[in-house]
mmCIF file of C-alpha atoms in Angstrom:
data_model
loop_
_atom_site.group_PDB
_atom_site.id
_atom_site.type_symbol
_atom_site.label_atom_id
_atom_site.label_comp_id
_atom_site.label_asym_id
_atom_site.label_seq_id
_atom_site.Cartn_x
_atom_site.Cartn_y
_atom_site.Cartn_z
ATOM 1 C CA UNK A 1 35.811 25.914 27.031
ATOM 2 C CA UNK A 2 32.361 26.346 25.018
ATOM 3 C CA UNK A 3 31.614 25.908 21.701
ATOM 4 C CA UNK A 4 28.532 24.571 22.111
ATOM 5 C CA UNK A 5 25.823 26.458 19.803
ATOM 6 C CA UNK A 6 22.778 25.050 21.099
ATOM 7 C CA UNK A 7 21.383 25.247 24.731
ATOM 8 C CA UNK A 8 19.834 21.670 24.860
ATOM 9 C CA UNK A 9 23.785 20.479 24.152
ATOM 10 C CA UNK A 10 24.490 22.784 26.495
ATOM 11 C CA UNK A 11 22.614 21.757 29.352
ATOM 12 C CA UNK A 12 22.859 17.741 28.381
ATOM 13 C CA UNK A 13 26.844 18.280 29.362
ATOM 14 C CA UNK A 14 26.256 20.624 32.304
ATOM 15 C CA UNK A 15 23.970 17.876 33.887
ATOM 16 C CA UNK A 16 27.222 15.867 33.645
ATOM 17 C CA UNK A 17 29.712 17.723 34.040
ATOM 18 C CA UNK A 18 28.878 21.161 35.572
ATOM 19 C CA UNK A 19 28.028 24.420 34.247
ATOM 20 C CA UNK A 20 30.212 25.368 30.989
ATOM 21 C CA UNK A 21 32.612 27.513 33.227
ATOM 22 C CA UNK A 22 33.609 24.423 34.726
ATOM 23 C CA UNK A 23 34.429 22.435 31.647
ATOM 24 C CA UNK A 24 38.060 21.375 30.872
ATOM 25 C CA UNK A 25 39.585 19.349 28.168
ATOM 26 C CA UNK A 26 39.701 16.217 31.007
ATOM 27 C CA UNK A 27 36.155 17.125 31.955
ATOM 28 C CA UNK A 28 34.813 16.595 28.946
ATOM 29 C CA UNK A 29 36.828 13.560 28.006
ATOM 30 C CA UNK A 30 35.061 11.738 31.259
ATOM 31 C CA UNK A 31 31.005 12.346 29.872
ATOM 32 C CA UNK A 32 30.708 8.716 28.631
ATOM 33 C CA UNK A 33 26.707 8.870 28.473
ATOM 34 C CA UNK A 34 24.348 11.880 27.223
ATOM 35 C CA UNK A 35 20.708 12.035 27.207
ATOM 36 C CA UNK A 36 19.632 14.967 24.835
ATOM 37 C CA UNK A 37 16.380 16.635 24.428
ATOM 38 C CA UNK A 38 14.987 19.359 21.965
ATOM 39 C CA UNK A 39 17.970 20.184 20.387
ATOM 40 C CA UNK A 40 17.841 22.336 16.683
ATOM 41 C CA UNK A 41 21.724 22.253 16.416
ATOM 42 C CA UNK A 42 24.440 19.117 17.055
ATOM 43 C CA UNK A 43 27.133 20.938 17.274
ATOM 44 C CA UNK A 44 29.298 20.666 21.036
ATOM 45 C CA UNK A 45 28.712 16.640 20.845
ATOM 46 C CA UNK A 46 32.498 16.395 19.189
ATOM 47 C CA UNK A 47 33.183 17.943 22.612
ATOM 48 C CA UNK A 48 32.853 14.475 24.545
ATOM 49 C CA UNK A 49 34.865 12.521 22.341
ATOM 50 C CA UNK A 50 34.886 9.223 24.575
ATOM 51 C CA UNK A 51 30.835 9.531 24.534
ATOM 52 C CA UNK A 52 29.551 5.313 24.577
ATOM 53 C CA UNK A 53 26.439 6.187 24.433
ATOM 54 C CA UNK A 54 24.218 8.860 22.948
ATOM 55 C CA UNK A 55 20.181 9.145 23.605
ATOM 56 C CA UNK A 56 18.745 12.376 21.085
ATOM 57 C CA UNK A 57 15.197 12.827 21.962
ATOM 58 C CA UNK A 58 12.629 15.186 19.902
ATOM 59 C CA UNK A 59 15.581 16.835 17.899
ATOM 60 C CA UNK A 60 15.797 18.280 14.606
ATOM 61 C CA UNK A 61 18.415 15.956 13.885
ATOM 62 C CA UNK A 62 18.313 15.150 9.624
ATOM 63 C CA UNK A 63 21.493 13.480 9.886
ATOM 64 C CA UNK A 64 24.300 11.383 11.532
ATOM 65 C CA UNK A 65 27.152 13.343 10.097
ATOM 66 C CA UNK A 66 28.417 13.846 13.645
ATOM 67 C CA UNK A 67 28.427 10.213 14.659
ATOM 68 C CA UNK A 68 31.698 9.380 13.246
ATOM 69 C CA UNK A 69 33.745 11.968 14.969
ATOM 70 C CA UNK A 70 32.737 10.135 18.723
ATOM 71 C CA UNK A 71 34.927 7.104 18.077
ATOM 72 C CA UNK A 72 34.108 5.869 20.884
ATOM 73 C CA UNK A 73 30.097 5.326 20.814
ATOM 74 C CA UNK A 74 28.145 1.917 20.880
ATOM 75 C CA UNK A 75 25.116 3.006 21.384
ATOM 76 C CA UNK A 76 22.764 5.863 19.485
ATOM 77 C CA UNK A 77 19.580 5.963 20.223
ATOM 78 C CA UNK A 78 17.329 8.959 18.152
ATOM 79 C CA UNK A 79 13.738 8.667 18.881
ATOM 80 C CA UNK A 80 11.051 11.384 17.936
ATOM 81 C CA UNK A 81 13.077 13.490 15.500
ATOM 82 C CA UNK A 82 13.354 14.603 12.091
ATOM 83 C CA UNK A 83 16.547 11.997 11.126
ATOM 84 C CA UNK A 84 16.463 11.129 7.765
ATOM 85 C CA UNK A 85 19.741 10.438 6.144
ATOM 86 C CA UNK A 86 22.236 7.515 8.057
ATOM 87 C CA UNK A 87 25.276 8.510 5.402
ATOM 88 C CA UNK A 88 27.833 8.167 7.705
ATOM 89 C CA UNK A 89 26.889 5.383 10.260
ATOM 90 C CA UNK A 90 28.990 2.906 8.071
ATOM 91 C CA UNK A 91 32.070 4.716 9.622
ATOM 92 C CA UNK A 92 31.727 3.893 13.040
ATOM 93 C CA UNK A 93 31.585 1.254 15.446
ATOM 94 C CA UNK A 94 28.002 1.519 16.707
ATOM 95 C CA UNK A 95 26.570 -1.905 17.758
ATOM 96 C CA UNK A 96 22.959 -0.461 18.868
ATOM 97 C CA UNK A 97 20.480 1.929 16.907
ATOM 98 C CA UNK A 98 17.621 2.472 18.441
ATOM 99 C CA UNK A 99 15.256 4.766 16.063
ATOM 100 C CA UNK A 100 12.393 4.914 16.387
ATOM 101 C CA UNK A 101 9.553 7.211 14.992
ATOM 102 C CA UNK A 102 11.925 9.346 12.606
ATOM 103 C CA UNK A 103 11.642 10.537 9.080
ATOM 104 C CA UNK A 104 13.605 7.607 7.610
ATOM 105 C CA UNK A 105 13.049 5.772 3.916
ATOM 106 C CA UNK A 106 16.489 4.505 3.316
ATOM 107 C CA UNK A 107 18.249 2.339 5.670
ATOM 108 C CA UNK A 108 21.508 0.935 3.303
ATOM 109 C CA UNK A 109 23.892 2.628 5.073
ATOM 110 C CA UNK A 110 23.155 0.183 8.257
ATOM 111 C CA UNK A 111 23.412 -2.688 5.488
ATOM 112 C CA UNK A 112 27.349 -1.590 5.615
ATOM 113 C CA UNK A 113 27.637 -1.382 9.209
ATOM 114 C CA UNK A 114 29.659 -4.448 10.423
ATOM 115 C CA UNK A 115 29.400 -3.798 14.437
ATOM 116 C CA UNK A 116 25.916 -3.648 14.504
ATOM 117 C CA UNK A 117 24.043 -6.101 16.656
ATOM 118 C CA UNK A 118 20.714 -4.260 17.311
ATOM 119 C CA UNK A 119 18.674 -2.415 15.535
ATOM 120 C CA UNK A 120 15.250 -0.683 16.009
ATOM 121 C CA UNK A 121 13.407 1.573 12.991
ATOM 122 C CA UNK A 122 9.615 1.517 14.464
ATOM 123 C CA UNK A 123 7.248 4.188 13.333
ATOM 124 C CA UNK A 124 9.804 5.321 9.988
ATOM 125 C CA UNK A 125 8.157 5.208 6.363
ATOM 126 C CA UNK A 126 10.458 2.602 5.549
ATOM 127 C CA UNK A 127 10.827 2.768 1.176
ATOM 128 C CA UNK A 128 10.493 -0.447 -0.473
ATOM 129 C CA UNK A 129 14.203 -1.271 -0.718
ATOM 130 C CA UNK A 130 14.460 -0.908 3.342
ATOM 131 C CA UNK A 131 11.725 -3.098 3.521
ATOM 132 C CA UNK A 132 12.267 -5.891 1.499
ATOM 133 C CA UNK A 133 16.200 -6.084 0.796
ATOM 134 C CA UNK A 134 18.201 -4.206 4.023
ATOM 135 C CA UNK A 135 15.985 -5.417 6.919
ATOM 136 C CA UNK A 136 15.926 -8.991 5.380
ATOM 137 C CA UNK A 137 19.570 -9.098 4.844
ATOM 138 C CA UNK A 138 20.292 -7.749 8.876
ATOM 139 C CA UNK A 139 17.736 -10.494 9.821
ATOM 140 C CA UNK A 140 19.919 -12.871 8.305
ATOM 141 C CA UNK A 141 22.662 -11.681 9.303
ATOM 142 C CA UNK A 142 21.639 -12.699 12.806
ATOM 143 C CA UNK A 143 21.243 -8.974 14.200
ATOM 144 C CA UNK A 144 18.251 -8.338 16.481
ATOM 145 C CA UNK A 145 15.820 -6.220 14.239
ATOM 146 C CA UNK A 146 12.677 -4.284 15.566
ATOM 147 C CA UNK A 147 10.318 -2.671 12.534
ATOM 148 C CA UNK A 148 6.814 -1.942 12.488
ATOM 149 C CA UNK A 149 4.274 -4.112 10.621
ATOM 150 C CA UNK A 150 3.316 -4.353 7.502
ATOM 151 C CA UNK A 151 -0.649 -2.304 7.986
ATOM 152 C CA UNK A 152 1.704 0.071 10.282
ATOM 153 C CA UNK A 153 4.260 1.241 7.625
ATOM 154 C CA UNK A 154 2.002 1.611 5.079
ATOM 155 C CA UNK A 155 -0.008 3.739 7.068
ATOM 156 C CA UNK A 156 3.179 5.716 7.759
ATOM 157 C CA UNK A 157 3.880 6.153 3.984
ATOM 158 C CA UNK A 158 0.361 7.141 3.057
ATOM 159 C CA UNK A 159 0.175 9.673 5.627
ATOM 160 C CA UNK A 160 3.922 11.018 4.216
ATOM 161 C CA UNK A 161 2.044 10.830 0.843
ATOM 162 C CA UNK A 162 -0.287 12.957 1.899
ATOM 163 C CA UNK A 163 1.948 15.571 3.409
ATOM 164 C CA UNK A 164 1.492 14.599 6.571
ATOM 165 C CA UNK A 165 4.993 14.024 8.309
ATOM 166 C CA UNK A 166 3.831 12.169 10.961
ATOM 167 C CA UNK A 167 4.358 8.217 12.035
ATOM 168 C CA UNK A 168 2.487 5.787 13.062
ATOM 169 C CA UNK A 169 3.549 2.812 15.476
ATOM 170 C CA UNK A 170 2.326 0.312 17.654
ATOM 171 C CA UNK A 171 3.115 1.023 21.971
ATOM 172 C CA UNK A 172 2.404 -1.673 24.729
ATOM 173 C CA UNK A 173 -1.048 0.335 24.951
ATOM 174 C CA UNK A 174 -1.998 0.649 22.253
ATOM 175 C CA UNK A 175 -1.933 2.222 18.434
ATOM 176 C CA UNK A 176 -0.606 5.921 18.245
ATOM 177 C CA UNK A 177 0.372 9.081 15.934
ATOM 178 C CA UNK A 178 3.550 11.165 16.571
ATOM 179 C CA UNK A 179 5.090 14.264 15.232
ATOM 180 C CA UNK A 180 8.778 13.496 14.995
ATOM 181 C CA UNK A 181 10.670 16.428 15.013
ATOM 182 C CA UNK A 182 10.542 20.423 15.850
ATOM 183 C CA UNK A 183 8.429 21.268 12.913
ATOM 184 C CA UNK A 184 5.448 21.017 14.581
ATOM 185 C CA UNK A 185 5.608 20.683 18.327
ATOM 186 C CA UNK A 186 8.133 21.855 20.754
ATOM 187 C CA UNK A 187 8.029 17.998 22.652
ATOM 188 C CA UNK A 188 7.552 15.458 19.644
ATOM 189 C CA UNK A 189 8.299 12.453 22.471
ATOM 190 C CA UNK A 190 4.837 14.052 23.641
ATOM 191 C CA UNK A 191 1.063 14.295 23.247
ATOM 192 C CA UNK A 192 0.739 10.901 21.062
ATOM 193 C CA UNK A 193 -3.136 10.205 20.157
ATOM 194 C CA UNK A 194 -4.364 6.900 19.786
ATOM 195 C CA UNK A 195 -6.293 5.450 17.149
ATOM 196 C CA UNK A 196 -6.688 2.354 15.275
ATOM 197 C CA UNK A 197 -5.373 1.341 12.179
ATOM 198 C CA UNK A 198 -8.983 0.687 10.211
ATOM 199 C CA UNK A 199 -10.328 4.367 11.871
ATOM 200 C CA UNK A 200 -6.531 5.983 10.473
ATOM 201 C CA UNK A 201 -7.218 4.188 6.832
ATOM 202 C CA UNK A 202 -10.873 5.740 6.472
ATOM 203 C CA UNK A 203 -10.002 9.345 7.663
ATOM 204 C CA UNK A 204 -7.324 9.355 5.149
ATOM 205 C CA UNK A 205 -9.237 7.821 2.852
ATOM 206 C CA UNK A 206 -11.918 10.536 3.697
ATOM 207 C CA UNK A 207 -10.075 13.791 4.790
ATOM 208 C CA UNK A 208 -6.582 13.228 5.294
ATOM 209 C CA UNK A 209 -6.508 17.099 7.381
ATOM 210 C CA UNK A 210 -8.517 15.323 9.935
ATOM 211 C CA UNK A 211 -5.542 13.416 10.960
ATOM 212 C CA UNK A 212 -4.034 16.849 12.300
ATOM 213 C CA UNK A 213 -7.239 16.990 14.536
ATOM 214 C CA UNK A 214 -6.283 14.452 16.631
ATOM 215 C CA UNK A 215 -3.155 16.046 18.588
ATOM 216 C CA UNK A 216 -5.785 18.269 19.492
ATOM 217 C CA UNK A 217 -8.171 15.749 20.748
ATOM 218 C CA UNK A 218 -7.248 15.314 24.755
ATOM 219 C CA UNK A 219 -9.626 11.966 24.509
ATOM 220 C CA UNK A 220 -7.377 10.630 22.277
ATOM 221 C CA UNK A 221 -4.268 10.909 24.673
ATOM 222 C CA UNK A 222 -5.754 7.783 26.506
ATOM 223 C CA UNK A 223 -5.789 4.283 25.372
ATOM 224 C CA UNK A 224 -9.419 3.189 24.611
ATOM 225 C CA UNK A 225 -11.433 1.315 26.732
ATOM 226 C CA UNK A 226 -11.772 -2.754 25.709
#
């Protein structure tokens, strides 16, 4: 049984499960956690449909339109990838997001989530309405919220203005870029240069293509020195 189209999928279940001549029906029904990296295709993920929790790292990933066929999952965590649409989140019964450093502008679908209890959207260029209406409302709502500052998204959203895909976020180190999806790197959840958020304003100020420069900067790959 395997009609899983792309190899990260593949291997994700096989580190579970076995290798894909192994997998049965009641095989697959037992993978209850999957940690997936580098993936370009989602589909195989309706194979586990009693998955509870789901961890997509550095995939091209635009959309959650699988989500709602694992009925079973409380926790999705996409981190490093090129999500950008959450159409379809409303229809399941996912109480943690974890998403950090995506493509995302629009987060009302969450708004009409009613399981959620966590939430995490650091290092997205959050629009206007995300900022000021949906996160607000979750806030109130009492459901833990984790978002990047204010100098931090709107450093995120210049850079997107710019044509510059990248984001911008704030680690326990330190300040840092990232390249969320397969567009431009093979390992997005890798190779994140540091710099500051006044040095970030004046080079885009100055020469926005400089920002490119600094994946390529192995000095950068290291938290400055206090």
């Amino acid at each position: 049984m395997n009609d899983v189209t792309d190899p990260a999928i593949e291997v994700a279940i096989s580190r579970e499960i076995g290798e894909p001549k192994e997998w049965t029906g009641e095989r697959l029904s037992k993978v209850e956690v999957l940690h997936v990296a580098h993936a370009r295709n989602m589909t195989g993920l309706e194979l586990c449909p009693n998955l509870r929790s789901l961890i997509l790292v550095g995939c091209d990933v635009p959309s959650v339109r699988l989500v709602p066929q694992l009925p079973r999952l409380t926790s999705l965590a996409i981190e490093d990838s090129s999500l950008t649409d959450l159409h379809g989140i409303e229809d399941t019964s996912v109480h943690a997001l974890e998403l950090r450093r995506n493509l995302l502008e629009d987060l009302s679908p969450v708004g009409w989530l009613p399981s959620l209890e966590s939430l995490d959207v650091s290092g997205n260029p959050l629009n206007d309405e995300a900022l000021g209406a949906t996160l607000p409302e979750l806030r109130a709502r009492g459901i833990r919220v984790t978002s990047s500052d204010e100098v931090d998204t709107a450093l995120t959203r210049r850079m997107h203005e710019s044509g510059l895909p990248y984001a911008y976020y704030r680690s326990t180190m330190g300040h840092q870029l990232s390249r969320p999806g397969l567009a431009l790197t093979e390992r997005p959840e890798r190779d994140h240069p540091f710099v500051g958020p006044m040095e970030l304003e004046a080079l885009l100020d100055q020469s926005p293509s400089a920002v490119e420069a600094l994946f390529e900067d192995e000095n950068r790959m290291w938290p400055p020195m206090e």
